[in-house]
């Protein structure tokens, strides 16, 4: 078990050296940062691996990774979840995917499409990644059983998609809400300056509704119609 | 419906006025204002410029907006269902089309264009003995169900003892808290900030942002006005006049442009689409609003109609006169060609 691991690590180191040499000769724009990272972090446990700071760089500008050569090489023009297949017992997959792929420092086997690539940052600003998880035809966020992401990443994605829609970065269908006209005169005492009370000889109450106002005929008729079975006879029968 | 609301206001006001002899200028102003702003049959009286809610203005704007059924009922991204098929006779098809036209007309009802509301700045009591007792403000809202939101009393007791009426923003928040409206959020979403609006305009989603604004803000709030003005400016700057065409926002846009005297781009666009009658209506509206201009006087002298109105406007008051005249020339050439083609065989 040790030897295949060591050979793999040696192969990766060799490939890293080759890549860094290639980039040094071709004067890449970011000579340090675009070293080929191993596919999952479980290979990074050896102590003498160089620390990649690309993850923190992509945390600040997450959309850059989706335009890099590394991403295109890995995924091409497909979605990040296109080539992922869940492992489960039996023919029918469980209704929920696993709760999370990464617990502390340990990563589970066959991690989900978002967890297996640490450079993919789920952020409301990288719209290209978020669009991959929304259906093109109905605008609905894909089920985690369809894409294969773990429940924690699905929650993160949902929050990021909602935030992107709130910021106007992701187009979505605005439901048609019928507009109801109100009275916009703004002349009621609740929203205007209170008139000062008249000093000498109060002509009437300060606000006109402080006293009894006869309600309009329509309202009375409505109430009578609702309670018509319980209304007492108004004219008492004379004589009896 | 507006007439009924007027009469309801009048009856309410008259009931209050019956036993009260005080001057209460507020109430009189209210009655006069409801009469003047909401009356249905109102032609611009002497000295008063036409308002958005005037019948003539509304007729012109509805005519210009048009009614494109294909755009009103275009397919949108939604939950997919299997399609339904119905077998109809010609008469049933005509009836169904009529119903669709009615529904589309409901959807094209224009939201009002109002001036910005005046700030509420009223202190009801200053009780200094309450100072220092509390560390927070208390908001008292009247949650009686059957009163309009603009007649609700919402007052705030500050920690220093002042009892004041709530500001418009606080009022909107409290009303949304106790009487939530569908689609409206308690705090406005970050789309309405300047930098995010720019992104939205790049995606050509002006209609969406105007719908969101209509749902979120009151028509007389400063935020509503600001978002609408920015949207109309962007449409005018990039010439994207077909985006709000045949939607309920087109009338508001035309009103804004005519008030700001920026109708050149719109006219050029209309002439290029062969909508000469609509262009003439826009200029007619412009003359109604700015009767002192040279174009209005000349048009009045010559009693011009249709394309002549456009020519007079292009000559006198237009800022992009060259472009307008070019467009007119192109239109006249194509119309002569078409008439020659139709008359020759």
Coordinates of C-alpha atoms in Angstrom, one line a residue:
Chain A
X1 CA 0.0 0.0 0.0
X2 CA 2.9 2.3 0.8
X3 CA 4.7 1.8 -2.5
X4 CA 1.9 2.7 -4.9
X5 CA 1.2 5.8 -2.7
X6 CA 4.9 6.8 -2.9
X7 CA 5.0 6.3 -6.6
X8 CA 1.9 8.4 -7.1
X9 CA 3.4 11.2 -5.0
X10 CA 6.6 10.9 -6.9
X11 CA 4.7 11.1 -10.2
X12 CA 2.8 14.2 -9.0
X13 CA 6.0 15.9 -7.9
X14 CA 7.6 15.1 -11.3
X15 CA 4.6 16.4 -13.1
X16 CA 4.7 19.5 -10.9
X17 CA 8.3 20.1 -11.7
X18 CA 7.6 19.6 -15.4
X19 CA 4.7 22.1 -15.3
X20 CA 6.7 24.7 -13.4
X21 CA 9.6 24.3 -15.8
X22 CA 7.2 24.7 -18.8
X23 CA 5.6 27.7 -17.3
X24 CA 9.0 29.3 -16.5
X25 CA 10.1 28.9 -20.1
X26 CA 6.7 30.2 -21.5
X27 CA 6.6 33.1 -19.0
X28 CA 3.2 32.4 -17.6
X29 CA 1.3 35.3 -16.2
X30 CA 1.1 33.7 -12.8
X31 CA 4.2 31.5 -12.5
X32 CA 3.7 30.3 -9.0
X33 CA -0.1 30.0 -8.7
X34 CA -1.1 27.8 -11.7
X35 CA 0.7 24.6 -10.6
X36 CA -1.5 21.6 -11.1
X37 CA -3.2 20.8 -7.8
X38 CA -3.9 17.2 -7.0
X39 CA -7.6 16.3 -7.7
X40 CA -8.5 15.9 -4.0
X41 CA -6.9 17.2 -0.8
X42 CA -6.3 13.6 0.5
X43 CA -3.1 13.6 -1.6
X44 CA -1.8 16.7 0.2
X45 CA -1.1 15.0 3.5
X46 CA 2.7 14.7 2.9
X47 CA 4.5 17.4 4.8
X48 CA 6.9 18.6 2.1
X49 CA 4.3 19.5 -0.5
X50 CA 4.4 23.2 -1.4
X51 CA 1.5 25.1 0.1
X52 CA -0.8 26.3 -2.7
X53 CA -2.2 29.7 -2.0
X54 CA -4.4 29.5 -5.0
X55 CA -7.4 28.5 -2.8
X56 CA -7.2 31.8 -0.8
X57 CA -6.7 33.7 -4.1
X58 CA -9.8 32.1 -5.5
X59 CA -11.7 32.9 -2.4
X60 CA -11.4 36.6 -3.1
X61 CA -12.1 36.3 -6.9
X62 CA -13.9 33.1 -7.4
X63 CA -14.8 33.7 -11.0
X64 CA -11.2 33.6 -12.1
X65 CA -10.9 29.8 -11.6
X66 CA -13.7 29.2 -14.1
X67 CA -11.8 30.9 -16.8
X68 CA -8.4 29.3 -16.1
X69 CA -6.9 26.6 -18.3
X70 CA -6.9 24.2 -15.4
X71 CA -10.7 24.3 -15.2
X72 CA -11.1 24.0 -18.9
X73 CA -8.8 21.0 -18.9
X74 CA -10.6 19.3 -16.1
X75 CA -14.2 20.0 -17.1
X76 CA -14.2 21.3 -20.7
X77 CA -17.6 22.8 -21.5
X78 CA -19.5 20.5 -19.3
X79 CA -21.0 21.2 -15.9
X80 CA -18.8 20.4 -12.9
X81 CA -21.3 17.6 -11.9
X82 CA -21.7 16.0 -15.3
X83 CA -19.1 13.2 -14.8
X84 CA -20.0 12.5 -11.2
X85 CA -21.7 9.4 -10.1
X86 CA -22.9 8.6 -6.6
X87 CA -22.1 5.4 -4.9
X88 CA -24.9 3.7 -3.0
X89 CA -26.3 0.3 -2.3
X90 CA -29.1 -1.0 -4.5
X91 CA -30.8 0.2 -7.6
X92 CA -32.7 3.2 -6.2
X93 CA -30.5 5.9 -4.7
X94 CA -31.4 7.3 -1.3
X95 CA -33.6 10.4 -1.4
X96 CA -31.0 12.7 0.2
X97 CA -27.3 12.8 -0.6
X98 CA -24.8 12.5 2.2
X99 CA -24.9 15.2 4.8
X100 CA -21.3 16.5 4.2
X101 CA -18.2 15.3 2.4
X102 CA -15.7 17.0 4.7
X103 CA -15.8 16.4 8.4
X104 CA -12.9 18.2 10.1
X105 CA -9.8 17.1 8.2
X106 CA -11.2 13.9 6.8
X107 CA -12.7 13.7 3.3
X108 CA -15.1 10.8 2.6
X109 CA -14.6 8.6 -0.4
X110 CA -16.0 9.8 -3.7
X111 CA -16.6 13.4 -2.6
X112 CA -19.3 15.4 -4.3
X113 CA -18.5 17.7 -7.3
X114 CA -18.1 20.8 -5.2
X115 CA -16.1 19.3 -2.4
X116 CA -13.7 17.4 -4.6
X117 CA -12.3 20.6 -6.2
X118 CA -11.2 23.0 -3.4
X119 CA -10.7 25.8 -5.9
X120 CA -14.4 25.9 -6.6
X121 CA -15.7 28.5 -4.3
X122 CA -19.5 28.7 -3.8
X123 CA -19.9 32.5 -3.7
X124 CA -22.8 34.7 -4.9
X125 CA -20.3 36.5 -7.3
X126 CA -19.3 33.5 -9.5
X127 CA -22.4 33.4 -11.5
X128 CA -21.0 30.9 -14.0
X129 CA -20.7 28.2 -11.4
X130 CA -24.1 28.9 -9.9
X131 CA -25.8 28.8 -13.3
X132 CA -24.6 25.2 -13.7
X133 CA -26.8 24.2 -10.8
X134 CA -30.0 25.9 -12.2
X135 CA -32.2 24.3 -14.8
X136 CA -32.0 26.1 -18.2
X137 CA -35.6 25.5 -19.0
X138 CA -37.5 26.0 -15.8
X139 CA -35.2 28.2 -13.7
X140 CA -35.5 25.8 -10.8
X141 CA -32.4 24.8 -8.7
X142 CA -31.5 21.2 -9.4
X143 CA -32.2 18.5 -6.8
X144 CA -29.0 17.3 -5.0
X145 CA -29.8 13.8 -6.1
X146 CA -29.6 15.0 -9.7
X147 CA -26.3 16.8 -9.3
X148 CA -24.7 14.6 -6.6
X149 CA -23.7 17.4 -4.2
X150 CA -23.8 16.8 -0.5
X151 CA -26.5 18.5 1.5
X152 CA -24.2 21.0 3.1
X153 CA -23.0 22.3 -0.3
X154 CA -26.5 22.2 -1.6
X155 CA -27.5 24.6 1.2
X156 CA -24.5 26.8 0.4
X157 CA -25.5 26.8 -3.3
X158 CA -29.1 27.7 -2.5
X159 CA -28.0 30.6 -0.3
X160 CA -25.5 31.8 -2.9
X161 CA -28.1 31.6 -5.7
X162 CA -30.6 33.6 -3.6
X163 CA -28.0 36.2 -2.8
X164 CA -27.0 36.5 -6.5
X165 CA -30.7 37.0 -7.5
X166 CA -31.0 39.7 -4.8
X167 CA -27.9 41.5 -6.1
X168 CA -29.3 41.3 -9.7
X169 CA -26.4 39.1 -11.0
X170 CA -28.6 36.2 -11.8
X171 CA -31.7 36.7 -14.0
X172 CA -34.9 35.2 -12.7
X173 CA -38.5 35.5 -13.5
X174 CA -40.2 38.3 -11.6
X175 CA -43.8 37.2 -10.7
X176 CA -46.4 39.6 -11.9
X177 CA -48.1 41.3 -9.0
X178 CA -51.2 43.3 -9.9
X179 CA -50.9 46.9 -8.8
X180 CA -53.8 48.3 -6.8
X181 CA -54.5 52.0 -6.8
X182 CA -54.9 53.6 -3.3
X183 CA -55.7 57.1 -2.3
X184 CA -52.4 58.9 -2.5
X185 CA -53.5 62.4 -1.4
X186 CA -51.7 62.0 2.0
X187 CA -54.1 64.4 3.6
X188 CA -55.1 62.4 6.7
X189 CA -54.0 63.6 10.1
X190 CA -51.9 60.5 10.6
X191 CA -49.3 61.7 8.1
X192 CA -49.6 65.5 8.2
X193 CA -48.8 68.1 10.8
X194 CA -51.2 68.1 13.7
X195 CA -53.2 71.3 13.5
X196 CA -52.9 73.3 16.8
X197 CA -56.0 73.2 19.0
X198 CA -58.1 76.3 18.7
X199 CA -57.5 78.3 21.8
X200 CA -60.7 80.1 22.9
X201 CA -64.0 78.3 22.7
X202 CA -63.4 74.9 21.3
X203 CA -65.7 74.8 18.3
X204 CA -65.7 71.1 18.2
X205 CA -63.4 68.1 19.0
X206 CA -59.7 68.4 18.0
X207 CA -59.9 65.6 15.5
X208 CA -63.3 65.2 13.8
X209 CA -63.3 61.4 14.4
X210 CA -63.1 61.9 18.2
X211 CA -66.9 62.3 18.2
X212 CA -69.6 60.0 16.9
X213 CA -69.9 60.0 13.1
X214 CA -72.9 58.4 11.6
X215 CA -71.5 55.5 9.5
X216 CA -72.4 55.5 5.8
X217 CA -75.6 53.8 4.7
X218 CA -73.8 51.1 2.8
X219 CA -71.9 49.9 5.8
X220 CA -75.1 49.7 7.9
X221 CA -76.8 47.8 5.1
X222 CA -73.9 45.3 5.0
X223 CA -73.9 44.7 8.7
X224 CA -77.7 44.3 8.7
X225 CA -77.4 41.8 5.8
X226 CA -74.9 39.7 7.7
X227 CA -76.9 39.6 11.0
X228 CA -80.4 39.7 9.5
X229 CA -81.4 36.6 11.4
X230 CA -80.6 38.1 14.7
X231 CA -82.1 41.6 14.3
X232 CA -84.8 42.4 16.7
X233 CA -88.0 43.8 15.4
X234 CA -87.7 47.6 15.5
X235 CA -91.3 48.6 15.9
X236 CA -92.7 46.8 18.9
X237 CA -96.1 45.4 18.1
X238 CA -98.6 47.8 19.6
X239 CA -101.3 46.6 22.0
X240 CA -99.5 43.4 23.1
Chain B
X1 CA -63.7 53.1 -9.9
X2 CA -61.9 56.3 -9.4
X3 CA -65.2 58.2 -9.3
X4 CA -66.5 55.8 -6.6
X5 CA -63.4 56.4 -4.5
X6 CA -63.9 60.2 -4.9
X7 CA -67.5 59.9 -3.7
X8 CA -66.4 57.7 -0.8
X9 CA -63.8 60.3 0.2
X10 CA -66.3 63.1 -0.2
X11 CA -68.9 61.4 1.9
X12 CA -66.4 60.7 4.6
X13 CA -65.1 64.2 4.6
X14 CA -68.6 65.7 4.5
X15 CA -69.6 63.6 7.5
X16 CA -66.6 64.9 9.4
X17 CA -67.3 68.5 8.3
X18 CA -70.9 68.5 9.4
X19 CA -70.5 69.6 13.1
X20 CA -67.2 71.3 12.8
X21 CA -66.9 75.0 12.1
X22 CA -63.2 75.4 12.6
X23 CA -61.0 76.5 9.8
X24 CA -59.2 73.1 9.5
X25 CA -57.4 73.9 6.3
X26 CA -56.2 70.4 6.1
X27 CA -59.7 68.9 5.6
X28 CA -60.6 71.5 3.0
X29 CA -57.4 71.0 1.2
X30 CA -58.1 67.3 1.3
X31 CA -61.5 67.7 -0.3
X32 CA -60.2 70.0 -3.0
X33 CA -57.2 67.8 -3.7
X34 CA -59.3 64.6 -4.0
X35 CA -61.6 66.5 -6.4
X36 CA -58.7 67.8 -8.5
X37 CA -56.4 64.7 -8.5
X38 CA -58.9 61.9 -8.9
X39 CA -61.7 63.3 -11.0
X40 CA -62.3 61.4 -14.2
X41 CA -63.5 64.1 -16.6
X42 CA -60.8 66.6 -16.3
X43 CA -59.4 68.7 -19.2
X44 CA -56.5 71.0 -18.4
X45 CA -58.1 74.1 -16.9
X46 CA -56.5 77.5 -17.4
X47 CA -53.3 77.9 -15.5
X48 CA -52.9 74.2 -14.5
X49 CA -50.6 72.0 -16.6
X50 CA -51.9 68.6 -17.5
X51 CA -51.3 65.8 -15.0
X52 CA -50.5 62.2 -15.6
X53 CA -53.9 61.1 -14.5
X54 CA -55.8 63.3 -16.9
X55 CA -58.1 61.4 -19.3
X56 CA -56.6 62.9 -22.4
X57 CA -53.0 62.1 -21.3
X58 CA -54.0 58.6 -20.4
X59 CA -55.7 58.0 -23.7
X60 CA -52.6 59.1 -25.6
X61 CA -50.3 57.0 -23.5
X62 CA -52.5 53.8 -23.8
X63 CA -52.7 54.3 -27.6
X64 CA -48.9 54.7 -27.8
X65 CA -48.2 51.7 -25.6
X66 CA -50.0 49.4 -28.0
X67 CA -51.1 45.8 -27.2
X68 CA -48.8 43.1 -28.4
X69 CA -50.3 39.8 -27.4
X70 CA -47.2 37.9 -28.4
X71 CA -45.1 39.9 -26.0
X72 CA -47.7 39.9 -23.2
X73 CA -48.0 36.1 -23.2
X74 CA -44.6 35.1 -24.2
X75 CA -43.2 31.9 -22.8
X76 CA -41.3 32.4 -19.5
X77 CA -39.1 30.1 -17.4
X78 CA -41.4 28.4 -15.0
X79 CA -42.2 24.9 -13.6
X80 CA -42.8 22.7 -16.6
X81 CA -46.1 21.0 -17.1
X82 CA -47.3 18.9 -20.0
X83 CA -49.1 21.2 -22.5
X84 CA -52.9 21.2 -22.8
X85 CA -54.7 21.1 -26.2
X86 CA -58.2 22.3 -26.9
X87 CA -60.3 21.8 -30.0
X88 CA -62.1 25.0 -30.8
X89 CA -64.4 26.4 -33.5
X90 CA -63.6 29.7 -35.1
X91 CA -66.2 31.5 -33.0
X92 CA -64.7 30.0 -29.8
X93 CA -61.2 31.0 -30.9
X94 CA -62.4 34.5 -31.5
X95 CA -64.0 34.6 -28.0
X96 CA -60.8 33.2 -26.5
X97 CA -58.7 35.9 -28.2
X98 CA -61.1 38.6 -26.9
X99 CA -60.6 37.2 -23.3
X100 CA -56.9 37.2 -23.8
X101 CA -57.0 40.8 -25.0
X102 CA -59.0 41.7 -21.8
X103 CA -56.4 40.0 -19.6
X104 CA -53.6 41.8 -21.4
X105 CA -55.3 45.2 -21.0
X106 CA -55.6 44.5 -17.3
X107 CA -51.9 43.8 -17.2
X108 CA -51.1 47.0 -19.1
X109 CA -52.8 49.3 -16.6
X110 CA -50.3 52.1 -15.8
X111 CA -49.1 52.7 -12.3
X112 CA -49.4 56.3 -11.2
X113 CA -46.7 59.0 -11.5
X114 CA -46.8 61.0 -8.3
X115 CA -44.7 63.8 -6.8
X116 CA -42.6 62.9 -3.9
X117 CA -44.3 62.7 -0.6
X118 CA -43.6 65.4 2.0
X119 CA -41.6 64.4 5.0
X120 CA -43.5 63.8 8.3
X121 CA -42.0 65.9 11.0
X122 CA -44.4 66.2 13.9
X123 CA -43.7 66.0 17.6
X124 CA -46.8 65.2 19.6
X125 CA -45.3 65.5 23.1
X126 CA -42.0 66.2 24.8
X127 CA -42.0 64.5 28.2
X128 CA -38.6 65.2 29.7
X129 CA -39.4 63.2 32.9
X130 CA -39.2 60.0 30.8
X131 CA -35.6 60.6 29.8
X132 CA -33.1 57.9 30.8
X133 CA -35.7 55.4 31.8
X134 CA -35.4 53.4 28.6
X135 CA -32.6 52.6 26.2
X136 CA -34.6 51.8 23.1
X137 CA -37.3 53.4 21.0
X138 CA -40.8 52.1 21.2
X139 CA -43.0 52.1 18.1
X140 CA -46.8 52.1 18.6
X141 CA -48.7 51.1 15.5
X142 CA -52.5 51.1 15.2
X143 CA -53.3 47.7 13.7
X144 CA -57.0 48.1 13.2
X145 CA -57.9 46.1 10.1
X146 CA -60.3 48.2 8.2
X147 CA -58.4 51.5 7.8
X148 CA -56.2 52.5 4.8
X149 CA -52.5 52.3 5.6
X150 CA -52.1 56.1 5.0
X151 CA -54.6 56.8 7.8
X152 CA -52.9 54.6 10.3
X153 CA -51.3 56.3 13.3
X154 CA -47.8 55.2 13.9
X155 CA -45.9 57.0 16.7
X156 CA -42.5 56.5 18.2
X157 CA -41.4 57.2 21.8
X158 CA -37.7 58.1 21.8
X159 CA -35.5 57.3 24.8
X160 CA -35.3 60.9 25.6
X161 CA -39.1 61.1 26.1
X162 CA -40.2 62.7 22.8
X163 CA -43.3 61.3 21.3
X164 CA -43.2 61.9 17.5
X165 CA -45.0 60.6 14.4
X166 CA -43.0 58.0 12.5
X167 CA -41.2 58.9 9.3
X168 CA -42.3 57.5 6.0
X169 CA -39.6 54.8 5.9
X170 CA -40.5 53.7 9.5
X171 CA -44.2 53.7 8.5
X172 CA -43.6 51.5 5.4
X173 CA -41.5 49.1 7.5
X174 CA -44.2 48.8 10.2
X175 CA -47.1 48.4 7.8
X176 CA -45.1 45.7 6.0
X177 CA -44.5 44.0 9.3
X178 CA -48.1 43.8 10.4
X179 CA -49.8 43.7 7.0
X180 CA -47.3 42.0 4.7
X181 CA -47.9 42.4 1.0
X182 CA -47.1 39.7 -1.5
X183 CA -43.6 40.1 -2.9
X184 CA -42.6 43.0 -0.8
X185 CA -39.5 42.6 1.5
X186 CA -39.0 44.3 4.9
X187 CA -35.7 45.7 3.8
X188 CA -35.3 46.5 0.1
X189 CA -33.1 44.0 -1.7
X190 CA -29.6 45.2 -2.8
X191 CA -30.6 45.2 -6.4
X192 CA -31.7 48.8 -6.0
X193 CA -28.3 50.1 -5.3
X194 CA -26.5 52.0 -8.1
X195 CA -23.8 49.5 -8.9
X196 CA -26.2 46.6 -8.9
X197 CA -28.6 48.5 -11.1
X198 CA -25.9 49.0 -13.7
X199 CA -25.4 45.2 -13.9
X200 CA -29.1 44.7 -14.3
X201 CA -29.2 47.2 -17.1
X202 CA -26.4 45.4 -18.9
X203 CA -28.5 42.3 -18.9
X204 CA -31.4 44.2 -20.5
X205 CA -33.7 43.5 -17.6
X206 CA -35.3 47.0 -17.3
X207 CA -38.9 45.6 -17.2
X208 CA -38.0 43.2 -14.4
X209 CA -36.4 45.9 -12.3
X210 CA -39.4 48.2 -12.8
X211 CA -41.8 45.4 -11.7
X212 CA -39.7 44.7 -8.6
X213 CA -39.6 48.4 -7.8
X214 CA -43.4 48.6 -8.1
X215 CA -43.8 45.8 -5.7
X216 CA -41.3 47.0 -3.2
X217 CA -41.8 50.7 -2.9
X218 CA -44.8 53.1 -2.7
X219 CA -45.3 55.2 -5.8
X220 CA -44.6 58.5 -4.0
X221 CA -41.4 57.3 -2.2
X222 CA -38.1 58.8 -3.2
X223 CA -36.6 55.4 -3.9
X224 CA -39.3 54.5 -6.4
X225 CA -38.7 57.8 -8.2
X226 CA -34.9 57.3 -8.2
X227 CA -35.0 53.8 -9.6
X228 CA -37.5 54.7 -12.3
X229 CA -35.6 57.8 -13.3
X230 CA -32.3 55.8 -13.5
X231 CA -34.1 53.1 -15.6
X232 CA -35.6 55.6 -18.0
X233 CA -32.3 57.4 -18.4
X234 CA -30.5 54.2 -19.2
X235 CA -33.2 53.2 -21.8
X236 CA -32.9 56.7 -23.4
X237 CA -29.1 56.6 -23.4
X238 CA -28.9 53.2 -25.2
X239 CA -32.0 53.6 -27.3
X240 CA -33.6 50.4 -26.0
X241 CA -37.1 51.7 -26.5
X242 CA -38.5 48.4 -27.5
X243 CA -37.9 46.9 -24.1
X244 CA -40.8 48.7 -22.3
X245 CA -42.9 48.8 -25.4
X246 CA -46.3 47.2 -24.8
X247 CA -45.7 46.9 -21.1
X248 CA -47.3 48.9 -18.3
X249 CA -44.1 51.0 -17.8
X250 CA -44.1 52.6 -21.3
X251 CA -46.5 55.4 -20.4
X252 CA -44.4 56.4 -17.4
X253 CA -41.3 56.4 -19.5
X254 CA -42.9 58.6 -22.2
X255 CA -44.2 61.0 -19.5
X256 CA -40.7 61.3 -17.9
X257 CA -39.1 61.9 -21.3
X258 CA -41.6 64.5 -22.4
X259 CA -41.3 66.3 -19.1
X260 CA -37.5 66.3 -19.4
X261 CA -37.7 67.3 -23.1
X262 CA -35.7 64.2 -24.2
X263 CA -38.0 62.8 -26.8
X264 CA -35.6 62.8 -29.8
X265 CA -34.3 59.3 -29.4
X266 CA -37.9 58.0 -28.9
X267 CA -39.1 59.8 -32.1
X268 CA -36.3 58.5 -34.2
X269 CA -37.0 54.9 -33.0
X270 CA -40.7 55.3 -33.7
X271 CA -40.1 56.7 -37.2
X272 CA -37.8 53.8 -38.0
X273 CA -40.5 51.4 -36.9
X274 CA -43.0 53.3 -39.2
X275 CA -45.1 54.4 -36.2
X276 CA -45.7 57.9 -37.5
X277 CA -49.1 58.3 -35.7
X278 CA -47.5 57.4 -32.4
X279 CA -44.7 59.9 -33.0
X280 CA -47.3 62.6 -33.7
X281 CA -49.2 61.7 -30.5
X282 CA -45.9 62.1 -28.5
X283 CA -45.4 65.5 -30.0
X284 CA -49.0 66.4 -29.3
X285 CA -48.4 65.5 -25.7
X286 CA -45.2 67.5 -25.7
X287 CA -47.1 70.6 -26.9
X288 CA -49.7 70.0 -24.2
X289 CA -47.0 70.1 -21.6
X290 CA -44.9 72.9 -23.0
X291 CA -47.3 75.2 -24.8
X292 CA -44.9 78.1 -24.6
X293 CA -42.3 76.5 -26.9
X294 CA -41.7 77.6 -30.5
X295 CA -42.7 74.3 -31.9
X296 CA -46.1 74.4 -30.1
X297 CA -46.8 77.9 -31.4
X298 CA -45.9 77.1 -35.0
X299 CA -47.9 73.8 -34.9
X300 CA -50.9 75.8 -33.5
X301 CA -50.6 78.3 -36.3
X302 CA -50.5 75.7 -39.0
X303 CA -52.9 73.3 -37.4
X304 CA -50.5 70.5 -38.4
X305 CA -51.4 66.8 -38.1
X306 CA -49.4 63.6 -38.3
X307 CA -46.1 63.8 -40.2
X308 CA -46.2 67.6 -40.5
X309 CA -46.2 67.9 -36.7
X310 CA -43.0 65.8 -36.6
X311 CA -41.4 67.9 -39.3
X312 CA -42.2 71.1 -37.5
X313 CA -40.8 69.7 -34.3
X314 CA -37.6 68.5 -36.0
X315 CA -37.1 72.0 -37.4
X316 CA -37.7 74.0 -34.3
X317 CA -37.1 72.4 -30.9
X318 CA -35.4 69.1 -31.5
X319 CA -31.8 68.6 -30.2
X320 CA -31.0 65.8 -32.6
X321 CA -32.6 67.6 -35.6
X322 CA -30.3 66.0 -38.1
X323 CA -31.1 62.4 -37.1
X324 CA -34.8 63.1 -36.9
X325 CA -34.9 64.6 -40.4
X326 CA -32.7 61.7 -41.8
X327 CA -35.1 59.2 -40.3
X328 CA -38.1 61.1 -41.8
X329 CA -36.5 61.2 -45.2
X330 CA -35.8 57.4 -45.1
X331 CA -39.4 56.8 -44.1
X332 CA -40.8 59.0 -46.9
X333 CA -38.6 57.2 -49.4
X334 CA -39.7 53.8 -48.3
X335 CA -43.4 54.9 -48.3
X336 CA -43.1 56.3 -51.8
X337 CA -41.4 53.1 -53.0
X338 CA -44.1 51.0 -51.4
X339 CA -46.9 53.1 -53.0
X340 CA -45.2 52.9 -56.4
X341 CA -44.9 49.1 -56.1
X342 CA -48.5 48.7 -55.0
X343 CA -49.8 51.0 -57.8
X344 CA -47.6 49.6 -60.7
X345 CA -49.1 46.1 -61.2

